GROMACS .gro file of C-alpha atoms in nm:
model
  365
    1UNK     CA    1   0.004   0.001   0.002
    2UNK     CA    2   0.170   0.319  -0.123
    3UNK     CA    3   0.095   0.673  -0.213
    4UNK     CA    4  -0.251   0.814  -0.182
    5UNK     CA    5  -0.391   0.485  -0.052
    6UNK     CA    6  -0.167   0.504   0.247
    7UNK     CA    7  -0.257   0.858   0.312
    8UNK     CA    8  -0.631   0.780   0.280
    9UNK     CA    9  -0.592   0.486   0.517
   10UNK     CA   10  -0.402   0.702   0.773
   11UNK     CA   11  -0.667   0.967   0.763
   12UNK     CA   12  -0.949   0.723   0.797
   13UNK     CA   13  -0.783   0.556   1.094
   14UNK     CA   14  -0.733   0.901   1.254
   15UNK     CA   15  -1.088   1.007   1.193
   16UNK     CA   16  -1.229   0.672   1.326
   17UNK     CA   17  -1.019   0.705   1.638
   18UNK     CA   18  -1.125   1.061   1.691
   19UNK     CA   19  -1.489   0.944   1.646
   20UNK     CA   20  -1.436   0.687   1.923
   21UNK     CA   21  -1.291   0.950   2.164
   22UNK     CA   22  -1.568   1.196   2.089
   23UNK     CA   23  -1.840   0.937   2.152
   24UNK     CA   24  -1.674   0.816   2.473
   25UNK     CA   25  -1.649   1.175   2.593
   26UNK     CA   26  -2.016   1.254   2.515
   27UNK     CA   27  -2.275   1.250   2.803
   28UNK     CA   28  -2.542   1.121   2.812
   29UNK     CA   29  -2.524   0.855   2.538
   30UNK     CA   30  -2.810   0.706   2.326
   31UNK     CA   31  -2.802   0.352   2.200
   32UNK     CA   32  -2.688   0.449   1.861
   33UNK     CA   33  -2.392   0.652   2.003
   34UNK     CA   34  -2.281   0.357   2.228
   35UNK     CA   35  -2.290   0.112   1.934
   36UNK     CA   36  -2.120   0.355   1.694
   37UNK     CA   37  -1.838   0.412   1.951
   38UNK     CA   38  -1.770   0.036   1.922
   39UNK     CA   39  -1.788   0.046   1.544
   40UNK     CA   40  -1.559   0.343   1.522
   41UNK     CA   41  -1.286   0.170   1.727
   42UNK     CA   42  -1.325  -0.154   1.542
   43UNK     CA   43  -1.307   0.029   1.206
   44UNK     CA   44  -0.983   0.194   1.310
   45UNK     CA   45  -0.835  -0.146   1.399
   46UNK     CA   46  -0.958  -0.317   1.080
   47UNK     CA   47  -0.805  -0.046   0.863
   48UNK     CA   48  -0.466  -0.099   1.043
   49UNK     CA   49  -0.463  -0.468   0.961
   50UNK     CA   50  -0.260  -0.431   0.637
   51UNK     CA   51   0.020  -0.270   0.838
   52UNK     CA   52   0.052  -0.558   1.078
   53UNK     CA   53   0.257  -0.790   0.854
   54UNK     CA   54   0.575  -0.760   1.053
   55UNK     CA   55   0.408  -0.703   1.396
   56UNK     CA   56   0.430  -0.961   1.672
   57UNK     CA   57   0.171  -1.231   1.671
   58UNK     CA   58  -0.011  -1.109   1.982
   59UNK     CA   59  -0.056  -0.768   1.817
   60UNK     CA   60  -0.195  -0.922   1.499
   61UNK     CA   61  -0.437  -1.126   1.706
   62UNK     CA   62  -0.549  -0.816   1.894
   63UNK     CA   63  -0.610  -0.625   1.576
   64UNK     CA   64  -0.800  -0.919   1.419
   65UNK     CA   65  -1.028  -0.951   1.715
   66UNK     CA   66  -1.073  -0.581   1.772
   67UNK     CA   67  -1.152  -0.519   1.406
   68UNK     CA   68  -1.449  -0.762   1.406
   69UNK     CA   69  -1.729  -0.526   1.483
   70UNK     CA   70  -1.765  -0.333   1.150
   71UNK     CA   71  -2.057  -0.450   0.924
   72UNK     CA   72  -2.226  -0.631   1.213
   73UNK     CA   73  -2.187  -0.334   1.440
   74UNK     CA   74  -2.310  -0.091   1.179
   75UNK     CA   75  -2.628  -0.304   1.146
   76UNK     CA   76  -2.693  -0.221   1.508
   77UNK     CA   77  -2.625   0.147   1.445
   78UNK     CA   78  -2.879   0.151   1.158
   79UNK     CA   79  -3.138  -0.015   1.382
   80UNK     CA   80  -3.088   0.247   1.654
   81UNK     CA   81  -3.103   0.525   1.397
   82UNK     CA   82  -3.430   0.428   1.235
   83UNK     CA   83  -3.616   0.242   1.514
   84UNK     CA   84  -3.539   0.487   1.807
   85UNK     CA   85  -3.452   0.389   2.157
   86UNK     CA   86  -3.515   0.027   2.215
   87UNK     CA   87  -3.440  -0.069   1.853
   88UNK     CA   88  -3.130  -0.258   1.969
   89UNK     CA   89  -3.220  -0.548   2.200
   90UNK     CA   90  -3.029  -0.826   2.357
   91UNK     CA   91  -3.100  -1.072   2.072
   92UNK     CA   92  -2.962  -0.827   1.813
   93UNK     CA   93  -2.643  -0.776   2.016
   94UNK     CA   94  -2.600  -1.149   2.033
   95UNK     CA   95  -2.635  -1.185   1.667
   96UNK     CA   96  -2.373  -0.918   1.612
   97UNK     CA   97  -2.139  -1.080   1.866
   98UNK     CA   98  -2.182  -1.408   1.686
   99UNK     CA   99  -2.074  -1.257   1.355
  100UNK     CA  100  -1.787  -1.079   1.536
  101UNK     CA  101  -1.665  -1.421   1.657
  102UNK     CA  102  -1.680  -1.562   1.301
  103UNK     CA  103  -1.476  -1.261   1.173
  104UNK     CA  104  -1.222  -1.299   1.451
  105UNK     CA  105  -1.194  -1.679   1.391
  106UNK     CA  106  -1.144  -1.629   1.013
  107UNK     CA  107  -0.885  -1.365   1.057
  108UNK     CA  108  -0.704  -1.573   1.319
  109UNK     CA  109  -0.718  -1.875   1.086
  110UNK     CA  110  -0.556  -1.685   0.804
  111UNK     CA  111  -0.273  -1.527   1.006
  112UNK     CA  112  -0.027  -1.792   0.895
  113UNK     CA  113   0.151  -1.812   0.563
  114UNK     CA  114  -0.057  -2.110   0.423
  115UNK     CA  115  -0.355  -2.084   0.653
  116UNK     CA  116  -0.584  -1.915   0.394
  117UNK     CA  117  -0.580  -2.228   0.181
  118UNK     CA  118  -0.691  -2.462   0.465
  119UNK     CA  119  -1.041  -2.623   0.456
  120UNK     CA  120  -1.109  -2.456   0.797
  121UNK     CA  121  -1.041  -2.116   0.662
  122UNK     CA  122  -1.243  -2.174   0.344
  123UNK     CA  123  -1.548  -2.295   0.544
  124UNK     CA  124  -1.528  -1.988   0.767
  125UNK     CA  125  -1.494  -1.764   0.468
  126UNK     CA  126  -1.817  -1.905   0.307
  127UNK     CA  127  -2.009  -1.881   0.630
  128UNK     CA  128  -1.877  -1.524   0.705
  129UNK     CA  129  -1.973  -1.411   0.349
  130UNK     CA  130  -2.327  -1.532   0.400
  131UNK     CA  131  -2.366  -1.369   0.740
  132UNK     CA  132  -2.201  -1.035   0.646
  133UNK     CA  133  -2.410  -1.014   0.326
  134UNK     CA  134  -2.726  -1.069   0.517
  135UNK     CA  135  -2.644  -0.794   0.772
  136UNK     CA  136  -2.551  -0.549   0.496
  137UNK     CA  137  -2.890  -0.603   0.331
  138UNK     CA  138  -3.070  -0.567   0.666
  139UNK     CA  139  -2.870  -0.242   0.734
  140UNK     CA  140  -2.989  -0.093   0.411
  141UNK     CA  141  -3.349  -0.207   0.464
  142UNK     CA  142  -3.365  -0.031   0.805
  143UNK     CA  143  -3.390   0.302   0.624
  144UNK     CA  144  -3.668   0.170   0.408
  145UNK     CA  145  -3.865   0.033   0.702
  146UNK     CA  146  -4.139   0.272   0.815
  147UNK     CA  147  -4.110   0.488   0.502
  148UNK     CA  148  -4.424   0.682   0.429
  149UNK     CA  149  -4.530   1.019   0.287
  150UNK     CA  150  -4.623   1.137   0.631
  151UNK     CA  151  -4.260   1.142   0.739
  152UNK     CA  152  -4.105   1.496   0.780
  153UNK     CA  153  -3.911   1.602   0.465
  154UNK     CA  154  -3.587   1.612   0.680
  155UNK     CA  155  -3.645   1.255   0.789
  156UNK     CA  156  -3.701   1.144   0.429
  157UNK     CA  157  -3.380   1.315   0.318
  158UNK     CA  158  -3.184   1.145   0.591
  159UNK     CA  159  -3.312   0.804   0.488
  160UNK     CA  160  -3.239   0.857   0.127
  161UNK     CA  161  -2.895   0.992   0.202
  162UNK     CA  162  -2.827   0.688   0.415
  163UNK     CA  163  -2.932   0.453   0.144
  164UNK     CA  164  -2.726   0.628  -0.111
  165UNK     CA  165  -2.417   0.648   0.098
  166UNK     CA  166  -2.443   0.290   0.231
  167UNK     CA  167  -2.522   0.125  -0.099
  168UNK     CA  168  -2.243   0.333  -0.273
  169UNK     CA  169  -1.977   0.227  -0.015
  170UNK     CA  170  -2.083  -0.150  -0.029
  171UNK     CA  171  -2.094  -0.164  -0.405
  172UNK     CA  172  -1.760   0.031  -0.448
  173UNK     CA  173  -1.562  -0.190  -0.213
  174UNK     CA  174  -1.723  -0.509  -0.361
  175UNK     CA  175  -1.668  -0.419  -0.719
  176UNK     CA  176  -1.315  -0.291  -0.686
  177UNK     CA  177  -1.226  -0.618  -0.519
  178UNK     CA  178  -1.396  -0.832  -0.793
  179UNK     CA  179  -1.233  -0.660  -1.091
  180UNK     CA  180  -0.867  -0.759  -1.131
  181UNK     CA  181  -0.774  -0.436  -1.318
  182UNK     CA  182  -0.851  -0.224  -1.017
  183UNK     CA  183  -0.803  -0.473  -0.737
  184UNK     CA  184  -0.485  -0.294  -0.624
  185UNK     CA  185  -0.687   0.014  -0.544
  186UNK     CA  186  -0.907  -0.169  -0.288
  187UNK     CA  187  -0.733  -0.054   0.028
  188UNK     CA  188  -0.771   0.315  -0.071
  189UNK     CA  189  -1.135   0.268  -0.171
  190UNK     CA  190  -1.208   0.091   0.155
  191UNK     CA  191  -1.043   0.376   0.348
  192UNK     CA  192  -1.243   0.640   0.163
  193UNK     CA  193  -1.568   0.453   0.222
  194UNK     CA  194  -1.491   0.408   0.598
  195UNK     CA  195  -1.421   0.778   0.623
  196UNK     CA  196  -1.746   0.865   0.446
  197UNK     CA  197  -1.942   0.631   0.678
  198UNK     CA  198  -1.791   0.776   0.986
  199UNK     CA  199  -1.867   1.135   0.890
  200UNK     CA  200  -2.211   1.062   0.761
  201UNK     CA  201  -2.303   0.873   1.077
  202UNK     CA  202  -2.195   1.163   1.298
  203UNK     CA  203  -2.414   1.394   1.092
  204UNK     CA  204  -2.710   1.147   1.127
  205UNK     CA  205  -2.662   1.123   1.501
  206UNK     CA  206  -2.657   1.493   1.538
  207UNK     CA  207  -2.982   1.515   1.334
  208UNK     CA  208  -3.140   1.245   1.554
  209UNK     CA  209  -3.047   1.438   1.858
  210UNK     CA  210  -3.255   1.731   1.731
  211UNK     CA  211  -3.536   1.508   1.598
  212UNK     CA  212  -3.555   1.188   1.803
  213UNK     CA  213  -3.747   0.899   1.668
  214UNK     CA  214  -3.974   0.752   1.928
  215UNK     CA  215  -4.172   0.444   1.825
  216UNK     CA  216  -4.407   0.281   2.065
  217UNK     CA  217  -4.415  -0.100   2.043
  218UNK     CA  218  -4.762  -0.253   1.965
  219UNK     CA  219  -4.747  -0.438   2.295
  220UNK     CA  220  -4.726  -0.112   2.494
  221UNK     CA  221  -4.951   0.134   2.313
  222UNK     CA  222  -4.960   0.489   2.457
  223UNK     CA  223  -5.172   0.528   2.766
  224UNK     CA  224  -5.397   0.830   2.799
  225UNK     CA  225  -5.555   0.741   3.133
  226UNK     CA  226  -5.273   0.899   3.334
  227UNK     CA  227  -4.966   0.801   3.525
  228UNK     CA  228  -4.927   0.455   3.673
  229UNK     CA  229  -4.699   0.554   3.966
  230UNK     CA  230  -4.621   0.839   4.201
  231UNK     CA  231  -4.288   0.890   4.018
  232UNK     CA  232  -4.457   0.924   3.683
  233UNK     CA  233  -4.715   1.163   3.834
  234UNK     CA  234  -4.427   1.382   3.967
  235UNK     CA  235  -4.245   1.382   3.635
  236UNK     CA  236  -4.565   1.445   3.439
  237UNK     CA  237  -4.639   1.749   3.675
  238UNK     CA  238  -4.284   1.877   3.617
  239UNK     CA  239  -4.320   1.830   3.238
  240UNK     CA  240  -4.649   2.019   3.241
  241UNK     CA  241  -4.487   2.297   3.442
  242UNK     CA  242  -4.211   2.331   3.180
  243UNK     CA  243  -4.464   2.350   2.898
  244UNK     CA  244  -4.760   2.541   3.054
  245UNK     CA  245  -4.593   2.770   3.306
  246UNK     CA  246  -4.242   2.825   3.173
  247UNK     CA  247  -4.348   2.786   2.812
  248UNK     CA  248  -4.030   2.592   2.716
  249UNK     CA  249  -4.193   2.507   2.377
  250UNK     CA  250  -4.132   2.872   2.277
  251UNK     CA  251  -3.758   2.794   2.241
  252UNK     CA  252  -3.690   2.716   1.875
  253UNK     CA  253  -3.384   2.501   1.941
  254UNK     CA  254  -3.545   2.298   2.224
  255UNK     CA  255  -3.446   1.932   2.202
  256UNK     CA  256  -3.570   1.630   2.401
  257UNK     CA  257  -3.218   1.604   2.555
  258UNK     CA  258  -3.246   1.960   2.681
  259UNK     CA  259  -3.584   1.901   2.835
  260UNK     CA  260  -3.454   1.573   2.996
  261UNK     CA  261  -3.175   1.764   3.158
  262UNK     CA  262  -3.417   2.013   3.307
  263UNK     CA  263  -3.625   1.738   3.449
  264UNK     CA  264  -3.317   1.555   3.578
  265UNK     CA  265  -3.388   1.236   3.395
  266UNK     CA  266  -3.242   1.033   3.109
  267UNK     CA  267  -3.364   1.103   2.759
  268UNK     CA  268  -3.517   0.749   2.708
  269UNK     CA  269  -3.725   0.802   3.031
  270UNK     CA  270  -3.857   1.138   2.904
  271UNK     CA  271  -3.943   0.981   2.569
  272UNK     CA  272  -4.127   0.696   2.751
  273UNK     CA  273  -4.308   0.953   2.971
  274UNK     CA  274  -4.422   1.154   2.654
  275UNK     CA  275  -4.546   0.845   2.467
  276UNK     CA  276  -4.673   0.602   2.724
  277UNK     CA  277  -4.796   0.840   3.007
  278UNK     CA  278  -4.883   1.157   2.830
  279UNK     CA  279  -5.021   0.980   2.523
  280UNK     CA  280  -4.837   1.184   2.257
  281UNK     CA  281  -4.693   1.018   1.943
  282UNK     CA  282  -4.351   1.163   2.002
  283UNK     CA  283  -4.158   1.463   2.138
  284UNK     CA  284  -4.197   1.669   1.823
  285UNK     CA  285  -4.568   1.619   1.813
  286UNK     CA  286  -4.607   1.734   2.172
  287UNK     CA  287  -4.399   2.053   2.116
  288UNK     CA  288  -4.584   2.135   1.798
  289UNK     CA  289  -4.925   2.088   1.974
  290UNK     CA  290  -4.829   2.340   2.242
  291UNK     CA  291  -4.706   2.575   1.975
  292UNK     CA  292  -5.015   2.550   1.763
  293UNK     CA  293  -5.245   2.600   2.063
  294UNK     CA  294  -5.052   2.923   2.160
  295UNK     CA  295  -5.062   3.045   1.797
  296UNK     CA  296  -5.441   2.987   1.780
  297UNK     CA  297  -5.492   3.201   2.091
  298UNK     CA  298  -5.279   3.479   1.945
  299UNK     CA  299  -5.450   3.462   1.602
  300UNK     CA  300  -5.792   3.462   1.752
  301UNK     CA  301  -5.727   3.777   1.953
  302UNK     CA  302  -5.901   4.064   1.761
  303UNK     CA  303  -5.700   4.321   1.952
  304UNK     CA  304  -5.369   4.169   1.854
  305UNK     CA  305  -5.187   4.311   1.552
  306UNK     CA  306  -4.862   4.103   1.511
  307UNK     CA  307  -4.798   3.946   1.178
  308UNK     CA  308  -4.815   3.570   1.117
  309UNK     CA  309  -4.438   3.567   1.087
  310UNK     CA  310  -4.401   3.737   1.432
  311UNK     CA  311  -4.649   3.487   1.588
  312UNK     CA  312  -4.452   3.197   1.443
  313UNK     CA  313  -4.142   3.315   1.603
  314UNK     CA  314  -4.310   3.399   1.930
  315UNK     CA  315  -4.446   3.051   1.971
  316UNK     CA  316  -4.114   2.872   1.900
  317UNK     CA  317  -4.090   2.804   1.516
  318UNK     CA  318  -3.763   2.895   1.369
  319UNK     CA  319  -3.908   3.004   1.037
  320UNK     CA  320  -4.247   3.064   0.873
  321UNK     CA  321  -4.249   2.752   0.640
  322UNK     CA  322  -4.246   2.490   0.919
  323UNK     CA  323  -4.511   2.692   1.107
  324UNK     CA  324  -4.746   2.711   0.806
  325UNK     CA  325  -4.714   2.335   0.746
  326UNK     CA  326  -4.761   2.231   1.108
  327UNK     CA  327  -5.052   2.472   1.148
  328UNK     CA  328  -5.233   2.349   0.839
  329UNK     CA  329  -5.173   1.983   0.939
  330UNK     CA  330  -5.327   2.048   1.278
  331UNK     CA  331  -5.606   2.290   1.192
  332UNK     CA  332  -5.685   2.218   0.831
  333UNK     CA  333  -5.619   2.572   0.712
  334UNK     CA  334  -5.341   2.831   0.702
  335UNK     CA  335  -5.270   3.069   0.988
  336UNK     CA  336  -5.383   3.361   0.770
  337UNK     CA  337  -5.712   3.192   0.689
  338UNK     CA  338  -5.761   3.102   1.055
  339UNK     CA  339  -5.713   3.458   1.162
  340UNK     CA  340  -5.951   3.584   0.890
  341UNK     CA  341  -6.215   3.331   1.000
  342UNK     CA  342  -6.182   3.432   1.365
  343UNK     CA  343  -6.212   3.805   1.286
  344UNK     CA  344  -6.514   3.749   1.062
  345UNK     CA  345  -6.681   3.555   1.336
  346UNK     CA  346  -6.597   3.831   1.585
  347UNK     CA  347  -6.734   4.093   1.341
  348UNK     CA  348  -7.047   3.892   1.294
  349UNK     CA  349  -7.098   3.865   1.672
  350UNK     CA  350  -7.042   4.236   1.712
  351UNK     CA  351  -7.301   4.308   1.440
  352UNK     CA  352  -7.550   4.085   1.608
  353UNK     CA  353  -7.494   4.258   1.940
  354UNK     CA  354  -7.551   4.598   1.780
  355UNK     CA  355  -7.868   4.483   1.609
  356UNK     CA  356  -8.002   4.342   1.942
  357UNK     CA  357  -7.913   4.666   2.116
  358UNK     CA  358  -8.100   4.882   1.851
  359UNK     CA  359  -8.403   4.656   1.875
  360UNK     CA  360  -8.421   4.684   2.247
  361UNK     CA  361  -8.379   5.057   2.226
  362UNK     CA  362  -8.664   5.090   1.980
  363UNK     CA  363  -8.893   4.870   2.200
  364UNK     CA  364  -8.816   5.084   2.508
  365UNK     CA  365  -8.922   5.396   2.327
   0.00000   0.00000   0.00000
């Protein structure tokens, strides 16, 4: 490995290592970030394996074992990204660990000079190819699962970008290894694809922090009858205080993690409180409901004169476009039409009152 391929590999190793350190430092951590920290470290070790030719045997074994959580680990990352908290369960971790053991066994079996030609190594290679291919397909399908036109535009863009990036990386590394004319470029292509996956996943995790995906399982549908314990009652009261007294929803950059910190609980506990106790679909729906209710009060006030744009900012929307879309989805009309209807109704009521007053005045005469 020489020239640009060595440079690309070194950069990819450095970025993957930095990714691991950043994720370890971050507090608190979601499921996707915990899993991706493992994947980042494993990716860095896997990329270093071509440099281990003259290293001691123990070091080559350490790299072989440590670099065995790449495609299997990324499957867990994709589940956490597109299924929300709880998308990665014990059975999925066990499957990923099983594939990691296969990868480590295969790499260990091929460390010797002639080990790659042994029947043991060939059998492991076939089994590993089948398992890895299955997990790669499942990783891609996670972005397709749950796709619908009702998804927010930003969520649809994230899923399309994930599918394009992931499919492009898998096809590039597969084809460059299968075509003899370009097989010598494989290490550089693998490094570039690893770099792209690390950077993209960090961007996706950052987006998910702003727009968490909370999916209630069918076995535990949201409860609307109220809290089931004193602790839930206390947290629900604190949540309502934040929304109805302190008006936290008016902050445009409010995230579920920020609100969880204010309540002194973990993010997944707040998500569970919102969906299973408060009966909301997710955090974003709850915040938008409070914002739309506030906007309706302001728009219906005949004495108020702020513009629709000013109202959208006052209730917490960062711009007019998202406000108009959310308002129309909730109320069935635009904010301008709602204000006009409220004013027309108020004018009709005022005319009716004047007519009644004139009738009474004439009767008294």
